């Protein structure tokens, strides 16, 4: 749902297609014409919004499509974690928390809780199992669930590794951090978000608990079924909290990033701590490299929502993307937006399938696996087409939309293989469907 396993692939790779230097507006127009994108984008430079645009609609009421605009709030998924990390570090500055406090001090009985620290929850080195990766998660994610119920569930998990010995993304970490914030303050997460971040920075469209009425100017999430957008069920706010339940606009996300990294929310010491990266993980942040320029931020995916926030500190540049219907690769879109803003050639994808020779398709043949998902991806070539057969499921034919990019539009599935050296097979493939998941070749 709001897993971001692709984030520590911290290089923004170009996408196969035609390359040219064009504007951000032209990039969005290209995707808009495809009919495969409903989203809003904002660009902030040196504290000033210099670009905003919205595509598609936020709701479909009695076959009346209500268009999105710059004030439309979207589910931002795991970008919520940056808000949570900021509020935890604020409490550390106040002496209300320590990064060395253990989970056991707040919630006894959780696996290895006596040796898991706040810092390890923040940088995903706790070893706690990711609850959203459980198949049973799909049975309850739209229903409210109490803190007591979740703590009981979390207590049944076995630790996946000793705390601090490795890093593995887990939404469980940030649900627990949300509970810790509520426990030390006596306030609900939604109240803290408003008091500690939204109000001070003037983020009028950032909150938890939007009811979903059309009058709120809040986007509903959609997924593309063949050529029709269908509304997707949504995760109840109590499920994700500070791991993924925040709604916001691209403009508010830009203001938030500028506020945090300009020192309005945290001290210079806390910012340095937040941006200390181990194996690609900061405290609620990830690092991206684009042709020598370093950006920090996070991606998010929950239900039909996808979002990405990238901030270039040296350039004082922030780009925020929020989508409620994304049938093509979000990372690809943001890569192209960044390239356009930096005056670099963009690589726009083809939206009509192309034909690849069998010799090229053979580089993708094999079995690929991901720890977070309970199935493998098996690729074969039949009658000149790349075929996909997930473990225990039927075989389907994929259509090529680039040298390494394939889709199966019936279920809005996008697959992008990693770079391939001549004469060698691809080693990774990223699956995009309600989130981004990286699979590696199985030996």
PDB file of N, CA, C and O in Angstrom, residues 345-378:
ATOM      1  N   UNK A 345      17.749  17.266 -21.028  1.00  0.00           N
ATOM      2  CA  UNK A 345      16.839  16.518 -21.907  1.00  0.00           C
ATOM      3  C   UNK A 345      15.955  15.576 -21.096  1.00  0.00           C
ATOM      4  O   UNK A 345      16.411  14.932 -20.157  1.00  0.00           O
ATOM      5  N   UNK A 346      14.692  15.522 -21.459  1.00  0.00           N
ATOM      6  CA  UNK A 346      13.777  14.576 -20.828  1.00  0.00           C
ATOM      7  C   UNK A 346      13.621  13.372 -21.752  1.00  0.00           C
ATOM      8  O   UNK A 346      13.929  13.448 -22.945  1.00  0.00           O
ATOM      9  N   UNK A 347      13.162  12.269 -21.188  1.00  0.00           N
ATOM     10  CA  UNK A 347      12.957  11.050 -21.957  1.00  0.00           C
ATOM     11  C   UNK A 347      11.493  10.638 -21.819  1.00  0.00           C
ATOM     12  O   UNK A 347      11.123   9.929 -20.885  1.00  0.00           O
ATOM     13  N   UNK A 348      10.662  11.142 -22.706  1.00  0.00           N
ATOM     14  CA  UNK A 348       9.236  10.893 -22.611  1.00  0.00           C
ATOM     15  C   UNK A 348       8.888   9.516 -23.179  1.00  0.00           C
ATOM     16  O   UNK A 348       9.386   9.136 -24.234  1.00  0.00           O
ATOM     17  N   UNK A 349       8.026   8.784 -22.486  1.00  0.00           N
ATOM     18  CA  UNK A 349       7.691   7.426 -22.936  1.00  0.00           C
ATOM     19  C   UNK A 349       6.718   7.438 -24.102  1.00  0.00           C
ATOM     20  O   UNK A 349       5.966   8.395 -24.310  1.00  0.00           O
ATOM     21  N   UNK A 350       6.725   6.371 -24.839  1.00  0.00           N
ATOM     22  CA  UNK A 350       5.699   6.176 -25.863  1.00  0.00           C
ATOM     23  C   UNK A 350       4.439   5.651 -25.178  1.00  0.00           C
ATOM     24  O   UNK A 350       4.519   4.866 -24.236  1.00  0.00           O
ATOM     25  N   UNK A 351       3.297   6.106 -25.643  1.00  0.00           N
ATOM     26  CA  UNK A 351       2.048   5.613 -25.072  1.00  0.00           C
ATOM     27  C   UNK A 351       1.341   4.628 -25.995  1.00  0.00           C
ATOM     28  O   UNK A 351       0.254   4.149 -25.704  1.00  0.00           O
ATOM     29  N   UNK A 352       1.989   4.309 -27.102  1.00  0.00           N
ATOM     30  CA  UNK A 352       1.544   3.225 -27.958  1.00  0.00           C
ATOM     31  C   UNK A 352       2.585   2.115 -27.839  1.00  0.00           C
ATOM     32  O   UNK A 352       3.784   2.386 -27.819  1.00  0.00           O
ATOM     33  N   UNK A 353       2.163   0.878 -27.736  1.00  0.00           N
ATOM     34  CA  UNK A 353       3.141  -0.216 -27.577  1.00  0.00           C
ATOM     35  C   UNK A 353       4.087  -0.304 -28.761  1.00  0.00           C
ATOM     36  O   UNK A 353       3.735   0.040 -29.890  1.00  0.00           O
ATOM     37  N   UNK A 354       5.299  -0.748 -28.470  1.00  0.00           N
ATOM     38  CA  UNK A 354       6.319  -0.901 -29.502  1.00  0.00           C
ATOM     39  C   UNK A 354       6.719  -2.370 -29.592  1.00  0.00           C
ATOM     40  O   UNK A 354       6.388  -3.171 -28.712  1.00  0.00           O
ATOM     41  N   UNK A 355       7.435  -2.716 -30.632  1.00  0.00           N
ATOM     42  CA  UNK A 355       7.880  -4.093 -30.829  1.00  0.00           C
ATOM     43  C   UNK A 355       9.371  -4.191 -30.522  1.00  0.00           C
ATOM     44  O   UNK A 355      10.166  -3.378 -31.009  1.00  0.00           O
ATOM     45  N   UNK A 356       9.746  -5.163 -29.681  1.00  0.00           N
ATOM     46  CA  UNK A 356      11.151  -5.401 -29.353  1.00  0.00           C
ATOM     47  C   UNK A 356      11.563  -6.760 -29.896  1.00  0.00           C
ATOM     48  O   UNK A 356      10.784  -7.724 -29.851  1.00  0.00           O
ATOM     49  N   UNK A 357      12.785  -6.878 -30.396  1.00  0.00           N
ATOM     50  CA  UNK A 357      13.246  -8.171 -30.908  1.00  0.00           C
ATOM     51  C   UNK A 357      13.375  -9.197 -29.781  1.00  0.00           C
ATOM     52  O   UNK A 357      13.638  -8.847 -28.630  1.00  0.00           O
ATOM     53  N   UNK A 358      13.198 -10.463 -30.122  1.00  0.00           N
ATOM     54  CA  UNK A 358      13.292 -11.537 -29.138  1.00  0.00           C
ATOM     55  C   UNK A 358      14.645 -11.519 -28.449  1.00  0.00           C
ATOM     56  O   UNK A 358      14.749 -11.775 -27.235  1.00  0.00           O
ATOM     57  N   UNK A 359      15.703 -11.201 -29.186  1.00  0.00           N
ATOM     58  CA  UNK A 359      17.046 -11.167 -28.596  1.00  0.00           C
ATOM     59  C   UNK A 359      17.116 -10.162 -27.442  1.00  0.00           C
ATOM     60  O   UNK A 359      17.855 -10.359 -26.470  1.00  0.00           O
ATOM     61  N   UNK A 360      16.349  -9.091 -27.527  1.00  0.00           N
ATOM     62  CA  UNK A 360      16.327  -8.092 -26.465  1.00  0.00           C
ATOM     63  C   UNK A 360      15.438  -8.552 -25.317  1.00  0.00           C
ATOM     64  O   UNK A 360      15.760  -8.350 -24.141  1.00  0.00           O
ATOM     65  N   UNK A 361      14.330  -9.197 -25.640  1.00  0.00           N
ATOM     66  CA  UNK A 361      13.414  -9.680 -24.601  1.00  0.00           C
ATOM     67  C   UNK A 361      14.061 -10.761 -23.745  1.00  0.00           C
ATOM     68  O   UNK A 361      13.731 -10.901 -22.558  1.00  0.00           O
ATOM     69  N   UNK A 362      14.979 -11.525 -24.328  1.00  0.00           N
ATOM     70  CA  UNK A 362      15.594 -12.632 -23.585  1.00  0.00           C
ATOM     71  C   UNK A 362      16.384 -12.170 -22.370  1.00  0.00           C
ATOM     72  O   UNK A 362      16.612 -12.947 -21.441  1.00  0.00           O
ATOM     73  N   UNK A 363      16.785 -10.899 -22.352  1.00  0.00           N
ATOM     74  CA  UNK A 363      17.510 -10.368 -21.188  1.00  0.00           C
ATOM     75  C   UNK A 363      16.623 -10.293 -19.950  1.00  0.00           C
ATOM     76  O   UNK A 363      17.118 -10.178 -18.826  1.00  0.00           O
ATOM     77  N   UNK A 364      15.301 -10.372 -20.155  1.00  0.00           N
ATOM     78  CA  UNK A 364      14.366 -10.246 -19.046  1.00  0.00           C
ATOM     79  C   UNK A 364      13.821 -11.598 -18.584  1.00  0.00           C
ATOM     80  O   UNK A 364      13.082 -11.663 -17.597  1.00  0.00           O
ATOM     81  N   UNK A 365      14.164 -12.654 -19.282  1.00  0.00           N
ATOM     82  CA  UNK A 365      13.663 -13.981 -18.933  1.00  0.00           C
ATOM     83  C   UNK A 365      14.279 -14.446 -17.609  1.00  0.00           C
ATOM     84  O   UNK A 365      15.481 -14.290 -17.370  1.00  0.00           O
ATOM     85  N   UNK A 366      13.447 -14.990 -16.732  1.00  0.00           N
ATOM     86  CA  UNK A 366      13.940 -15.495 -15.460  1.00  0.00           C
ATOM     87  C   UNK A 366      12.932 -15.296 -14.350  1.00  0.00           C
ATOM     88  O   UNK A 366      11.808 -14.831 -14.574  1.00  0.00           O
ATOM     89  N   UNK A 367      13.335 -15.638 -13.142  1.00  0.00           N
ATOM     90  CA  UNK A 367      12.489 -15.512 -11.953  1.00  0.00           C
ATOM     91  C   UNK A 367      13.045 -14.419 -11.058  1.00  0.00           C
ATOM     92  O   UNK A 367      14.247 -14.382 -10.765  1.00  0.00           O
ATOM     93  N   UNK A 368      12.167 -13.530 -10.606  1.00  0.00           N
ATOM     94  CA  UNK A 368      12.560 -12.401  -9.768  1.00  0.00           C
ATOM     95  C   UNK A 368      11.763 -12.458  -8.461  1.00  0.00           C
ATOM     96  O   UNK A 368      10.579 -12.811  -8.461  1.00  0.00           O
ATOM     97  N   UNK A 369      12.403 -12.086  -7.360  1.00  0.00           N
ATOM     98  CA  UNK A 369      11.780 -12.216  -6.040  1.00  0.00           C
ATOM     99  C   UNK A 369      11.930 -10.931  -5.235  1.00  0.00           C
ATOM    100  O   UNK A 369      12.856 -10.152  -5.453  1.00  0.00           O
ATOM    101  N   UNK A 370      10.994 -10.728  -4.293  1.00  0.00           N
ATOM    102  CA  UNK A 370      11.035  -9.578  -3.381  1.00  0.00           C
ATOM    103  C   UNK A 370      10.649 -10.060  -1.992  1.00  0.00           C
ATOM    104  O   UNK A 370       9.625 -10.728  -1.823  1.00  0.00           O
ATOM    105  N   UNK A 371      11.446  -9.711  -0.991  1.00  0.00           N
ATOM    106  CA  UNK A 371      11.197 -10.186   0.373  1.00  0.00           C
ATOM    107  C   UNK A 371       9.834  -9.743   0.895  1.00  0.00           C
ATOM    108  O   UNK A 371       9.198 -10.452   1.677  1.00  0.00           O
ATOM    109  N   UNK A 372       9.389  -8.560   0.478  1.00  0.00           N
ATOM    110  CA  UNK A 372       8.175  -7.993   1.065  1.00  0.00           C
ATOM    111  C   UNK A 372       6.887  -8.581   0.497  1.00  0.00           C
ATOM    112  O   UNK A 372       5.814  -8.342   1.046  1.00  0.00           O
ATOM    113  N   UNK A 373       6.988  -9.333  -0.596  1.00  0.00           N
ATOM    114  CA  UNK A 373       5.782  -9.850  -1.237  1.00  0.00           C
ATOM    115  C   UNK A 373       5.819 -11.379  -1.300  1.00  0.00           C
ATOM    116  O   UNK A 373       6.885 -11.975  -1.496  1.00  0.00           O
ATOM    117  N   UNK A 374       4.655 -12.017  -1.170  1.00  0.00           N
ATOM    118  CA  UNK A 374       4.612 -13.484  -1.050  1.00  0.00           C
ATOM    119  C   UNK A 374       4.581 -14.228  -2.375  1.00  0.00           C
ATOM    120  O   UNK A 374       4.099 -15.350  -2.437  1.00  0.00           O
ATOM    121  N   UNK A 375       5.089 -13.632  -3.430  1.00  0.00           N
ATOM    122  CA  UNK A 375       5.099 -14.311  -4.723  1.00  0.00           C
ATOM    123  C   UNK A 375       6.318 -13.869  -5.525  1.00  0.00           C
ATOM    124  O   UNK A 375       6.887 -12.800  -5.284  1.00  0.00           O
ATOM    125  N   UNK A 376       6.726 -14.706  -6.476  1.00  0.00           N
ATOM    126  CA  UNK A 376       7.801 -14.376  -7.406  1.00  0.00           C
ATOM    127  C   UNK A 376       7.197 -13.950  -8.739  1.00  0.00           C
ATOM    128  O   UNK A 376       6.022 -14.208  -9.024  1.00  0.00           O
ATOM    129  N   UNK A 377       8.004 -13.309  -9.565  1.00  0.00           N
ATOM    130  CA  UNK A 377       7.615 -12.952 -10.917  1.00  0.00           C
ATOM    131  C   UNK A 377       8.433 -13.801 -11.883  1.00  0.00           C
ATOM    132  O   UNK A 377       9.666 -13.762 -11.847  1.00  0.00           O
ATOM    133  N   UNK A 378       7.760 -14.568 -12.723  1.00  0.00           N
ATOM    134  CA  UNK A 378       8.429 -15.442 -13.685  1.00  0.00           C
ATOM    135  C   UNK A 378       8.181 -14.903 -15.092  1.00  0.00           C
ATOM    136  O   UNK A 378       7.025 -14.769 -15.525  1.00  0.00           O
TER     137      UNK A 378
END
